[in-house]
mmCIF file of C-alpha atoms in Angstrom:
data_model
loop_
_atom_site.group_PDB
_atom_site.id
_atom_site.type_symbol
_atom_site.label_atom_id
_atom_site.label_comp_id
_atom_site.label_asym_id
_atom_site.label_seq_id
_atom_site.Cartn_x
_atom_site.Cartn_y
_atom_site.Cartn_z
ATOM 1 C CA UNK G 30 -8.547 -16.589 17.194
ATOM 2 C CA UNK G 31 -8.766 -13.797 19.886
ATOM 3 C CA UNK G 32 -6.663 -16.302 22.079
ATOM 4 C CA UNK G 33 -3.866 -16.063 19.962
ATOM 5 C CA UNK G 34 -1.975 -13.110 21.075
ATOM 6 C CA UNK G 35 1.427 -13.003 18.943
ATOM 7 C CA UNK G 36 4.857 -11.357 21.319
ATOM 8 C CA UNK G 37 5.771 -8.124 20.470
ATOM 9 C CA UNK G 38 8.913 -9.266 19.775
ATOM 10 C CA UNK G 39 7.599 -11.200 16.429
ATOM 11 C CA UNK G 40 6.689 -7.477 15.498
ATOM 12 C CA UNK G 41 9.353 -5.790 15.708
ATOM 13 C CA UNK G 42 11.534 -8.692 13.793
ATOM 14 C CA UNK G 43 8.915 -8.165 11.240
ATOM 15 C CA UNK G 44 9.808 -4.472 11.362
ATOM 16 C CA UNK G 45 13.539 -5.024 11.138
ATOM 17 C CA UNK G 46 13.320 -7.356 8.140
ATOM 18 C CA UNK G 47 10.770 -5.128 6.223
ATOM 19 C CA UNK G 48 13.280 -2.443 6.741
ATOM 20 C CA UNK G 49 16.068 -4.356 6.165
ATOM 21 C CA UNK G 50 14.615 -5.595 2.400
ATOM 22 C CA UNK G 51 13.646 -2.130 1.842
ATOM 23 C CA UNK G 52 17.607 -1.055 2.033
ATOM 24 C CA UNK G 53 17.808 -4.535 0.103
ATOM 25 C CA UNK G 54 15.709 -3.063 -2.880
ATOM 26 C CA UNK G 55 17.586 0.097 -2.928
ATOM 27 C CA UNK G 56 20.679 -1.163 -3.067
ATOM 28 C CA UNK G 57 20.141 -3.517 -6.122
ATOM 29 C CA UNK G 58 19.146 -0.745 -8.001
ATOM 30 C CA UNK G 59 22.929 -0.001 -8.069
ATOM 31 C CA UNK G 60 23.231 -2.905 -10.038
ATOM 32 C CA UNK G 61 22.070 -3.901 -13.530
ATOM 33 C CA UNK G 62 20.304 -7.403 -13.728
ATOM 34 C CA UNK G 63 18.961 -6.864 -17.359
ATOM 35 C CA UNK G 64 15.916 -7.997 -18.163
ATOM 36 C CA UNK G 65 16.189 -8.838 -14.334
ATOM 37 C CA UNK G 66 15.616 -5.667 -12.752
ATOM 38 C CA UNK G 67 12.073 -6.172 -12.682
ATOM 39 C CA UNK G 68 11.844 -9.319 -11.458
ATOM 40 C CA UNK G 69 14.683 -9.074 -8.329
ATOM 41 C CA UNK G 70 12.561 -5.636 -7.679
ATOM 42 C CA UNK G 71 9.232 -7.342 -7.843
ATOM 43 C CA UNK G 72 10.789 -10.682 -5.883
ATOM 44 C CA UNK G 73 11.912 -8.344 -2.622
ATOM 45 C CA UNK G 74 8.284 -6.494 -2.425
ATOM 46 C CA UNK G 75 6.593 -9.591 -2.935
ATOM 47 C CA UNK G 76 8.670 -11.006 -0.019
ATOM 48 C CA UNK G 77 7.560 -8.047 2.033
ATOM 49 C CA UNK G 78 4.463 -7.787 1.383
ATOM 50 C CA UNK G 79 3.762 -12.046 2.136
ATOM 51 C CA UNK G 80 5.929 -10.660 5.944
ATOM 52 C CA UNK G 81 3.206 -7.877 6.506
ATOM 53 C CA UNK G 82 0.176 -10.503 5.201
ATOM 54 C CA UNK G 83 1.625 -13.407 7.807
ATOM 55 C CA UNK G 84 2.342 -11.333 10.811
ATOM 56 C CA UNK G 85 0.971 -8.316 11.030
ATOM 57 C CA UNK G 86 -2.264 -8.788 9.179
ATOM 58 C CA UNK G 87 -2.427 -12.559 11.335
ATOM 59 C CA UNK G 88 -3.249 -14.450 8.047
ATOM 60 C CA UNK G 89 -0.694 -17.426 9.545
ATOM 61 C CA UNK G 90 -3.058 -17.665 12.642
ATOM 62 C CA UNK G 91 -6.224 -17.200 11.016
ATOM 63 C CA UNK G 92 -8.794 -19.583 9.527
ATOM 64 C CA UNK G 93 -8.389 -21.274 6.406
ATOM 65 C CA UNK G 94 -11.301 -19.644 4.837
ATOM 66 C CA UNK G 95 -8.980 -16.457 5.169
ATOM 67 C CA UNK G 96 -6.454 -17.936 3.178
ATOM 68 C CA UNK G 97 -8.897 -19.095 0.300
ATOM 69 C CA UNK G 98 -10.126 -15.397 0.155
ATOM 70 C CA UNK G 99 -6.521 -14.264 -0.153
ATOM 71 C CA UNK G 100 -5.392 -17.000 -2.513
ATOM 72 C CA UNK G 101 -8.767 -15.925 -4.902
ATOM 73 C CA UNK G 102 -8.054 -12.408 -4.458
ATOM 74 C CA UNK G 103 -4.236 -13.034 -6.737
ATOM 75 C CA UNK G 104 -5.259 -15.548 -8.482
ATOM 76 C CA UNK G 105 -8.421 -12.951 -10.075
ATOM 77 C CA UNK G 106 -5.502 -10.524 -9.994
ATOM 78 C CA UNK G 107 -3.400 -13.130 -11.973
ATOM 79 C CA UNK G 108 -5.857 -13.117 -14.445
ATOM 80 C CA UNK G 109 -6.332 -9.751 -14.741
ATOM 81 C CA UNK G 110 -2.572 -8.900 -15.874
ATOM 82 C CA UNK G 111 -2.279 -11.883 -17.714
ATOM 83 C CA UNK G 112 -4.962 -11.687 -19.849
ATOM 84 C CA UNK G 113 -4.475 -7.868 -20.382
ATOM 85 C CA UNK G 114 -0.754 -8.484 -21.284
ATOM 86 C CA UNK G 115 -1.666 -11.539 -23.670
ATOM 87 C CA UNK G 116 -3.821 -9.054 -25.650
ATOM 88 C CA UNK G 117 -1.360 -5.582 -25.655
ATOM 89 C CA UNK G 118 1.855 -8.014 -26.162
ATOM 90 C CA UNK G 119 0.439 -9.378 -29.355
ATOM 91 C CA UNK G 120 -0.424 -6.405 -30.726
ATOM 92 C CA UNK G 121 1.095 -4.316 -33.733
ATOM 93 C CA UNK G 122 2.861 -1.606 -31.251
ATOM 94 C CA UNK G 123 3.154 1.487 -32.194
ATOM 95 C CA UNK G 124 -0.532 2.234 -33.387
ATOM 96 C CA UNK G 125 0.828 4.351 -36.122
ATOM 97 C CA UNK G 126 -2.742 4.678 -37.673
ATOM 98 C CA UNK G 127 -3.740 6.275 -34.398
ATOM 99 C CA UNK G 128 -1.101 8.670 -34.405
ATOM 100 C CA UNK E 182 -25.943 -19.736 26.079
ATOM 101 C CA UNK E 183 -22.097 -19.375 27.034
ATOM 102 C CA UNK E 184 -21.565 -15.920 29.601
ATOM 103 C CA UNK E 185 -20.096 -14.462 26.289
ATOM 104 C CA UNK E 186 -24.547 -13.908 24.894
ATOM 105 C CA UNK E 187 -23.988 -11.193 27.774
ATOM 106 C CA UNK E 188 -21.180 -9.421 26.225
ATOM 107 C CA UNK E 189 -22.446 -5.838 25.631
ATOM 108 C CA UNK E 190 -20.480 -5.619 21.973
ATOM 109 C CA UNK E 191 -22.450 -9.376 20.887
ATOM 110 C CA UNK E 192 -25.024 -8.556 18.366
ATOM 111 C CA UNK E 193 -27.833 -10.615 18.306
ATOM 112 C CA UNK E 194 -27.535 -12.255 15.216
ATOM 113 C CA UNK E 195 -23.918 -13.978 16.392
ATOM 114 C CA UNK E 196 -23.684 -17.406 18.475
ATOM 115 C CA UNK E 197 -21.018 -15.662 20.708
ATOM 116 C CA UNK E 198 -18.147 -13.182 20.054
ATOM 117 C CA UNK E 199 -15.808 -15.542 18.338
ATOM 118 C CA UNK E 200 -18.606 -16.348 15.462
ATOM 119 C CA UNK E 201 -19.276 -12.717 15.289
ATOM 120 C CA UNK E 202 -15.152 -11.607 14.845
ATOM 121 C CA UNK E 203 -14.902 -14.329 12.243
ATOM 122 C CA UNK E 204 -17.730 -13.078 10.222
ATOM 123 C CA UNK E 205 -16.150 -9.629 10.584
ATOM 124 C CA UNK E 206 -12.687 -10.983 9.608
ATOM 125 C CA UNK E 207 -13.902 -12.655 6.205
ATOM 126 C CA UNK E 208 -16.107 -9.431 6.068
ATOM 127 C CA UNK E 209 -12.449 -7.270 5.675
ATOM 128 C CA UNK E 210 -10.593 -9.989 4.111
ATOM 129 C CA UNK E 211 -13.459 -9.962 0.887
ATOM 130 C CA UNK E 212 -12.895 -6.092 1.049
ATOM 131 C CA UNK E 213 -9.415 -6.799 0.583
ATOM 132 C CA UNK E 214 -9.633 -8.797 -1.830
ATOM 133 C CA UNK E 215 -11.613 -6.696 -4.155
ATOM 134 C CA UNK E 216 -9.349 -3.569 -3.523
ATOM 135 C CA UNK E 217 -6.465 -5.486 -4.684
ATOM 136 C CA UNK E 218 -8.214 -5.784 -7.777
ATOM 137 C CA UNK E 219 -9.276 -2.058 -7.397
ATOM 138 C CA UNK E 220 -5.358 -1.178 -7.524
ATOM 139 C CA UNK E 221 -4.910 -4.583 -10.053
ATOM 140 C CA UNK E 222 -6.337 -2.396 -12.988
ATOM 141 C CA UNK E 223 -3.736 0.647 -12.376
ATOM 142 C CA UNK E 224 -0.488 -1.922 -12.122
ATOM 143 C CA UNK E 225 -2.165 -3.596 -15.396
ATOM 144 C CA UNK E 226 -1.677 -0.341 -17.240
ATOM 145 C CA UNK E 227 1.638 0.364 -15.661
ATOM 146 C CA UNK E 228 3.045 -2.932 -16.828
ATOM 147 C CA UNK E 229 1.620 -2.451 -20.384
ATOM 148 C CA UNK E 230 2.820 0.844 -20.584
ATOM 149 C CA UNK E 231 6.264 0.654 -19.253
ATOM 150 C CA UNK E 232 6.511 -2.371 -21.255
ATOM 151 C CA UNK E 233 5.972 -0.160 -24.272
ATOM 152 C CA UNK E 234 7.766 3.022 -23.451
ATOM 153 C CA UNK E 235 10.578 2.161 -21.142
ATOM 154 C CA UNK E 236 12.511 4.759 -21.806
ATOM 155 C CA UNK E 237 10.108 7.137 -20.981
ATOM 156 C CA UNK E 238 9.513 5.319 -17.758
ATOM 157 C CA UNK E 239 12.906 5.361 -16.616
ATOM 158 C CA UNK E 240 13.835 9.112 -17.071
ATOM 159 C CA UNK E 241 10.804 9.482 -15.579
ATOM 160 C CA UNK E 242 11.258 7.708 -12.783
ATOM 161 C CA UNK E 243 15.114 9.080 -12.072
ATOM 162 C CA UNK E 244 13.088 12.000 -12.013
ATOM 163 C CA UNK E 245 11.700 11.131 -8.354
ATOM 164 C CA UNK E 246 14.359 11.110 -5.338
ATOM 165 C CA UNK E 247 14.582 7.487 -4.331
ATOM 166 C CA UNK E 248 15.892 8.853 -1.145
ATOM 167 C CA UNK E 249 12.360 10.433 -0.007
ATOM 168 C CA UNK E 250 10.870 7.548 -1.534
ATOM 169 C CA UNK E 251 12.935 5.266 0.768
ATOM 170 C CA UNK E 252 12.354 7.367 4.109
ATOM 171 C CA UNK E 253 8.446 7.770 3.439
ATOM 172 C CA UNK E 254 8.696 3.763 2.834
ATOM 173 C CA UNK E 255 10.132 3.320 6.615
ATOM 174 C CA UNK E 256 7.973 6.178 7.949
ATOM 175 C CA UNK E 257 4.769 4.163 6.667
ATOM 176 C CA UNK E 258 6.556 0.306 7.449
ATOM 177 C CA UNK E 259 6.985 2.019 10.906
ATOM 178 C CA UNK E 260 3.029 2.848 11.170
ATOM 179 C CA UNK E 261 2.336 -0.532 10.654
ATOM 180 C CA UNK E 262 4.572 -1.544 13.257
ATOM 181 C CA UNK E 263 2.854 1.155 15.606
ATOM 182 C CA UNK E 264 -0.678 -0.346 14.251
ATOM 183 C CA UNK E 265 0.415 -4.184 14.385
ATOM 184 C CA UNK E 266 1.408 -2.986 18.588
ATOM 185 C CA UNK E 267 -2.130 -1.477 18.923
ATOM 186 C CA UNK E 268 -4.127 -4.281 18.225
ATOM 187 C CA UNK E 269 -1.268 -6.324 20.501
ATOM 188 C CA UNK E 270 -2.086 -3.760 23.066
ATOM 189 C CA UNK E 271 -5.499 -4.058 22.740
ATOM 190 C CA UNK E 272 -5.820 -7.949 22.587
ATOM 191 C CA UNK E 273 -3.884 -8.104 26.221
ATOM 192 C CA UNK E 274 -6.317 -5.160 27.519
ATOM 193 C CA UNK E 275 -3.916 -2.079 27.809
ATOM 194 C CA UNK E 276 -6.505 -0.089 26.061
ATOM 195 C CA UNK E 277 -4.353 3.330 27.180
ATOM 196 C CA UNK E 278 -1.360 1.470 25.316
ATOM 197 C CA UNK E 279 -3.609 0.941 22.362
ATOM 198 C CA UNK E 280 -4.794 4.493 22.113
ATOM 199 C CA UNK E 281 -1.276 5.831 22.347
ATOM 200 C CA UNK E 282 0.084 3.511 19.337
ATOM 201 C CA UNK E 283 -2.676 4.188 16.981
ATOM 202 C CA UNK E 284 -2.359 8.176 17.617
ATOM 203 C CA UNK E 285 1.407 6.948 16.790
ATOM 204 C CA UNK E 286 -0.018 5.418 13.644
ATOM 205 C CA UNK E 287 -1.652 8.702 12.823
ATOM 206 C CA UNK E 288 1.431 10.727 13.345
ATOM 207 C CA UNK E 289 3.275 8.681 10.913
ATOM 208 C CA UNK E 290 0.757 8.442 8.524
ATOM 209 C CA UNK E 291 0.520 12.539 8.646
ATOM 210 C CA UNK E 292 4.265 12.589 8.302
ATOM 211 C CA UNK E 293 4.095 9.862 4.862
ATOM 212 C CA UNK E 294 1.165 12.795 3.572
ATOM 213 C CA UNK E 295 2.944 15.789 4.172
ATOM 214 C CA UNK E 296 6.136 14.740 2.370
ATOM 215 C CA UNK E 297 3.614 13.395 -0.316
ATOM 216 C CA UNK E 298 2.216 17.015 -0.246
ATOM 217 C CA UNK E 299 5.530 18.706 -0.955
ATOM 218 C CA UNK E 300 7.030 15.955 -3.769
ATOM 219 C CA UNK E 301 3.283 16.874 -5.664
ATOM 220 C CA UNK E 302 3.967 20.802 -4.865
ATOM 221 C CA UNK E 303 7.241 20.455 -6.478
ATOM 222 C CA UNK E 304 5.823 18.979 -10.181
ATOM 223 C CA UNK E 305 2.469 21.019 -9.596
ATOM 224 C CA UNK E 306 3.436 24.166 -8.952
ATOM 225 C CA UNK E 307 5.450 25.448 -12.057
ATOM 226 C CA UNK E 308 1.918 24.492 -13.598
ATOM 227 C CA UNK E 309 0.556 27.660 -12.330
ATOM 228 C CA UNK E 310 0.666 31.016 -13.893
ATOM 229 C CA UNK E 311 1.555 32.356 -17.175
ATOM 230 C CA UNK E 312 4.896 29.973 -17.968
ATOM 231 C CA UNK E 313 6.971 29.392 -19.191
ATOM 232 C CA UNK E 314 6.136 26.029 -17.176
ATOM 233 C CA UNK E 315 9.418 24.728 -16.519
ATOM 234 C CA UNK E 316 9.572 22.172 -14.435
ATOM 235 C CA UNK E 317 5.740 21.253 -14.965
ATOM 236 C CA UNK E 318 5.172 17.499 -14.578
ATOM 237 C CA UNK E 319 1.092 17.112 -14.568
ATOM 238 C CA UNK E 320 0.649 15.549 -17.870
ATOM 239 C CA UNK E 321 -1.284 18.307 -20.202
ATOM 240 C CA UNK E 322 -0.807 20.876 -22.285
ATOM 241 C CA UNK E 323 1.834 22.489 -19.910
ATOM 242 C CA UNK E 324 4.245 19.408 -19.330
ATOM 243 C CA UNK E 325 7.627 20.019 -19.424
ATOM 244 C CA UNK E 326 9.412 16.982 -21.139
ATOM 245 C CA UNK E 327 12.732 18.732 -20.557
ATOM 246 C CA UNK E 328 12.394 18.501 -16.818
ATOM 247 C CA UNK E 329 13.212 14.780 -17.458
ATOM 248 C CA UNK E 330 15.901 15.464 -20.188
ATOM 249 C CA UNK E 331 13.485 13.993 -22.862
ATOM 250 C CA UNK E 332 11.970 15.522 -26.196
ATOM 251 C CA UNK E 333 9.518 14.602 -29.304
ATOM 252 C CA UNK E 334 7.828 11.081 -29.033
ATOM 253 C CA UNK E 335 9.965 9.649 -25.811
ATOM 254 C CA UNK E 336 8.679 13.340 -24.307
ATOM 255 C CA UNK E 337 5.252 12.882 -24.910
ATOM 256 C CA UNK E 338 5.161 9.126 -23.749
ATOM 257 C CA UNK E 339 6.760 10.523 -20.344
ATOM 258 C CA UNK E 340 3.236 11.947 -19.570
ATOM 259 C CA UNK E 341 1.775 8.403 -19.476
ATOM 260 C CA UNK E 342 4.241 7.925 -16.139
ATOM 261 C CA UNK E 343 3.451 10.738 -15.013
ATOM 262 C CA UNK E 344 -0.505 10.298 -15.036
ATOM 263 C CA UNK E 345 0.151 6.384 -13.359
ATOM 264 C CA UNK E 346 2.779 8.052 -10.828
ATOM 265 C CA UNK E 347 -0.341 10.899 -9.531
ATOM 266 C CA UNK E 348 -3.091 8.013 -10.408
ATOM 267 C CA UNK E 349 -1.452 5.199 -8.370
ATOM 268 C CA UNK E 350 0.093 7.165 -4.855
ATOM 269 C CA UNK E 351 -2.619 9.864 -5.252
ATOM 270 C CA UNK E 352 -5.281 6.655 -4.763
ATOM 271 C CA UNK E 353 -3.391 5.437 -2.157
ATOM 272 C CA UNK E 354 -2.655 8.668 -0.348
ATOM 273 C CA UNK E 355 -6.600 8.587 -0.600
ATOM 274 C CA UNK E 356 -6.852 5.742 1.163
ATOM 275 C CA UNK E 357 -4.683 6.824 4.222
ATOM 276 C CA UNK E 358 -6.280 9.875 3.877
ATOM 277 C CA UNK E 359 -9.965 7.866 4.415
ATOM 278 C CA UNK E 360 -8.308 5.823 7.407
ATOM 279 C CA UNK E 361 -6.906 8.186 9.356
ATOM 280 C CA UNK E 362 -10.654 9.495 10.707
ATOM 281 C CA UNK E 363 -11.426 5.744 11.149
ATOM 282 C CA UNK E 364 -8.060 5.532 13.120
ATOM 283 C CA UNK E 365 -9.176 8.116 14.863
ATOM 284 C CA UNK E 366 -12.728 7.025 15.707
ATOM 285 C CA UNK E 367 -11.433 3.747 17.220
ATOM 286 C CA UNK E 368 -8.588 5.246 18.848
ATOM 287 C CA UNK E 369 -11.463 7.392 20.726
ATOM 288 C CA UNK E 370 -13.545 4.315 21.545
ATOM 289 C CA UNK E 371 -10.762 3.132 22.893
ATOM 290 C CA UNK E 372 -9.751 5.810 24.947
ATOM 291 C CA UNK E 373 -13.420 5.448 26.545
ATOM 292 C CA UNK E 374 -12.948 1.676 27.094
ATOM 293 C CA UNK E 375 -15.012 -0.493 24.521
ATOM 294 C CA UNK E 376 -12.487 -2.790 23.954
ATOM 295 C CA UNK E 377 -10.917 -5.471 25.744
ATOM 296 C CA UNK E 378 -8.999 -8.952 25.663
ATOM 297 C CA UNK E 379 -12.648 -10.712 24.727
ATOM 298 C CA UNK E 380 -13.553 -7.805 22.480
ATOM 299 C CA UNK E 381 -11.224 -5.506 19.875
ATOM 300 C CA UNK E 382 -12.965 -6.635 16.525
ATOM 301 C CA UNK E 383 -12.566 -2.441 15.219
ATOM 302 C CA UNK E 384 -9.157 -2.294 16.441
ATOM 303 C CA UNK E 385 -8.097 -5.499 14.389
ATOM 304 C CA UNK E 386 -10.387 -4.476 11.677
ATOM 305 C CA UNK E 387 -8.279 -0.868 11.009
ATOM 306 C CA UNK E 388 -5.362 -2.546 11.086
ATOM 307 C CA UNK E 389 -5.744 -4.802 8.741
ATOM 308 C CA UNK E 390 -7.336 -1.759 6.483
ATOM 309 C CA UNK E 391 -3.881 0.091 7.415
ATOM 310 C CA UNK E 392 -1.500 -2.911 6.427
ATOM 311 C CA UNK E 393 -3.210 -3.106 2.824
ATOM 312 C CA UNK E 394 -2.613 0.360 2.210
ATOM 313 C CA UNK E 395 1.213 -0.062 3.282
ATOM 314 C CA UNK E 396 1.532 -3.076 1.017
ATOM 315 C CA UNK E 397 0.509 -1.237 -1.660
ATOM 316 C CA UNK E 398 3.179 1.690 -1.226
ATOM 317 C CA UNK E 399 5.337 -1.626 -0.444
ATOM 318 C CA UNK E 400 5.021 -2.529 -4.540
ATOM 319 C CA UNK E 401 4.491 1.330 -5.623
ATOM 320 C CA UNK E 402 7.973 2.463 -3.894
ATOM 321 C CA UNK E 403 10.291 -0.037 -6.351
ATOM 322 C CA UNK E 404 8.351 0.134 -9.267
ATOM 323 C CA UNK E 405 7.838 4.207 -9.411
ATOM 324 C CA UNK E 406 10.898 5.154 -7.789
ATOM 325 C CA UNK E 407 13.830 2.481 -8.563
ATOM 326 C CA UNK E 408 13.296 1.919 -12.509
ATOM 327 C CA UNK E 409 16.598 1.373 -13.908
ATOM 328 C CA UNK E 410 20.233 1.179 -12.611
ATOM 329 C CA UNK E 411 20.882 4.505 -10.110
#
């Protein structure tokens, strides 16, 4: 892996587009999507942040054991949200009794 | 034993320096891993909570000016770009060149703090005192639903994204403010030439520590500054 030296150049794209969708998510907030909102919002950082994993943190030229670590990392994170939103979604909101 | 055994940066527990950057790599990569759960529980209560109060969430949010959201979100993209070029530099042996974009990635990272430091000085500060508190945005006895036009139960619930907005950046702002000494410390080694084309494990290492922490702000910046139609 320390042979693979990526240009520059491949950087600085990188740059350009991660700037580029941040303008992107700006903008859309000029627009109402609905329900939407959320996910275009969530869509553009996800795109961003998969750019900054693949080039600048190398995952595209590194081993696939790096990949499996990354993949278990979301998936545990997956689980977390989903299993915390299963249980608060299908609850009797507000907790009036609480106060 | 390959010429590599002789390297003066090969412990002796690694084959050669390839084993021994691997083993470092997964090392970082687990690390990351873990901290993404770390943050996971924080975006688990934002997402039940703004699905429960989104009202509150989005006057909240309008609250915060997108605009110094969105220049602190190019000032910190652009330290990864200066961090991405230092371990570039460093992998085709311009150590100076290295040295000179990581104290780049340190400038920018000081730059994303301070304007952190003055958009907590603004909600913070009215805080202080004997009131009346206007303008008082750390959830508490002293908040000041008005600031973001709200009142009664919607005020109240405005708190809740107002503890996750100081929870969330103010453990991320942690985090650059942990990496910057480590930035530093490498940048240093550097300087004195301990790393080459063969040998930059630290140099790779802090980056990838440094491009975690911007995609973090990457998913905080939308989701704390852009609720709602602007």
């Amino acid at each position: 892996m320390s042979g693979h030296v990526v240009s520059w150049k491949i950087y600085l794209a990188v740059f350009a587009a991660l700037a580029a969708l941040t303008g992107v998510t700006v903008l859309v907030t000029g627009y109402d999507f609905g329900p939407l909102n959320l996910i275009v919002a969530l869509g553009v950082a996800v795109t961003k942040a998969s750019l900054v994993v693949l080039y600048f943190m190398h995952a595209r030229y590194s081993p696939r054991l790096t990949g499996v670590v990354i993949a278990s990392g979301l998936a545990f994170f997956v689980i977390l949200v989903f299993l915390i939103l299963t249980d608060y979604l299908s609850r009797p909101w507000p907790l009036t009794a609480a106060g | 034993m390959s010429e590599a055994a002789h390297h003066p940066s090969l412990q002796h527990h690694f084959v050669d320096l390839e084993q021994q950057r691997e083993a470092a790599s997964l090392g970082m990569w687990v690390f990351i891993a873990q901290e993404v759960l770390f943050f996971g529980g924080l975006f688990a209560s934002y997402a039940v909570y703004r699905h429960q109060y989104p009202a509150a969430f989005s006057a909240g949010s309008h609250h915060l000016s997108w605009r110094i959201g969105f220049a602190n979100t190019l000032v910190l993209i652009g330290s990864s770009l200066t961090m991405a070029m230092a371990v570039h530099s460093a992998a085709v042996g311009k150590s100076r060149r290295a040295v000179g974009f990581l104290l780049a990635t340190i400038l920018l990272g000081s730059v994303f703090l301070g304007v952190k430091y003055f958009e907590y000085g603004e909600k913070i500060r009215p805080c202080f005192g004997d009131g009346p508190y206007s303008g008082c945005l750390v959830p508490g006895e002293r908040f000041d639903a008005s600031a973001v036009h709200l009142s009664g139960d919607e005020g109240r619930h405005s708190q809740i994204f107002f503890s996750l907005y100081f929870g969330m950046t103010g453990l991320h702002a942690l985090h650059m403010i942990v990496g910057i000494p480590i930035i530093l410390t490498v940048a240093t080694l550097a300087w004195r030439g301990a790393y080459g084309p063969r040998y930059h494990t630290p140099v790779e290492m802090v980056g990838l520590y440094w491009h975690f922490v911007d995609i973090i702000w990457i998913f905080l910046f939308p989701l704390l500054y852009l609720i709602g139609a602007h």
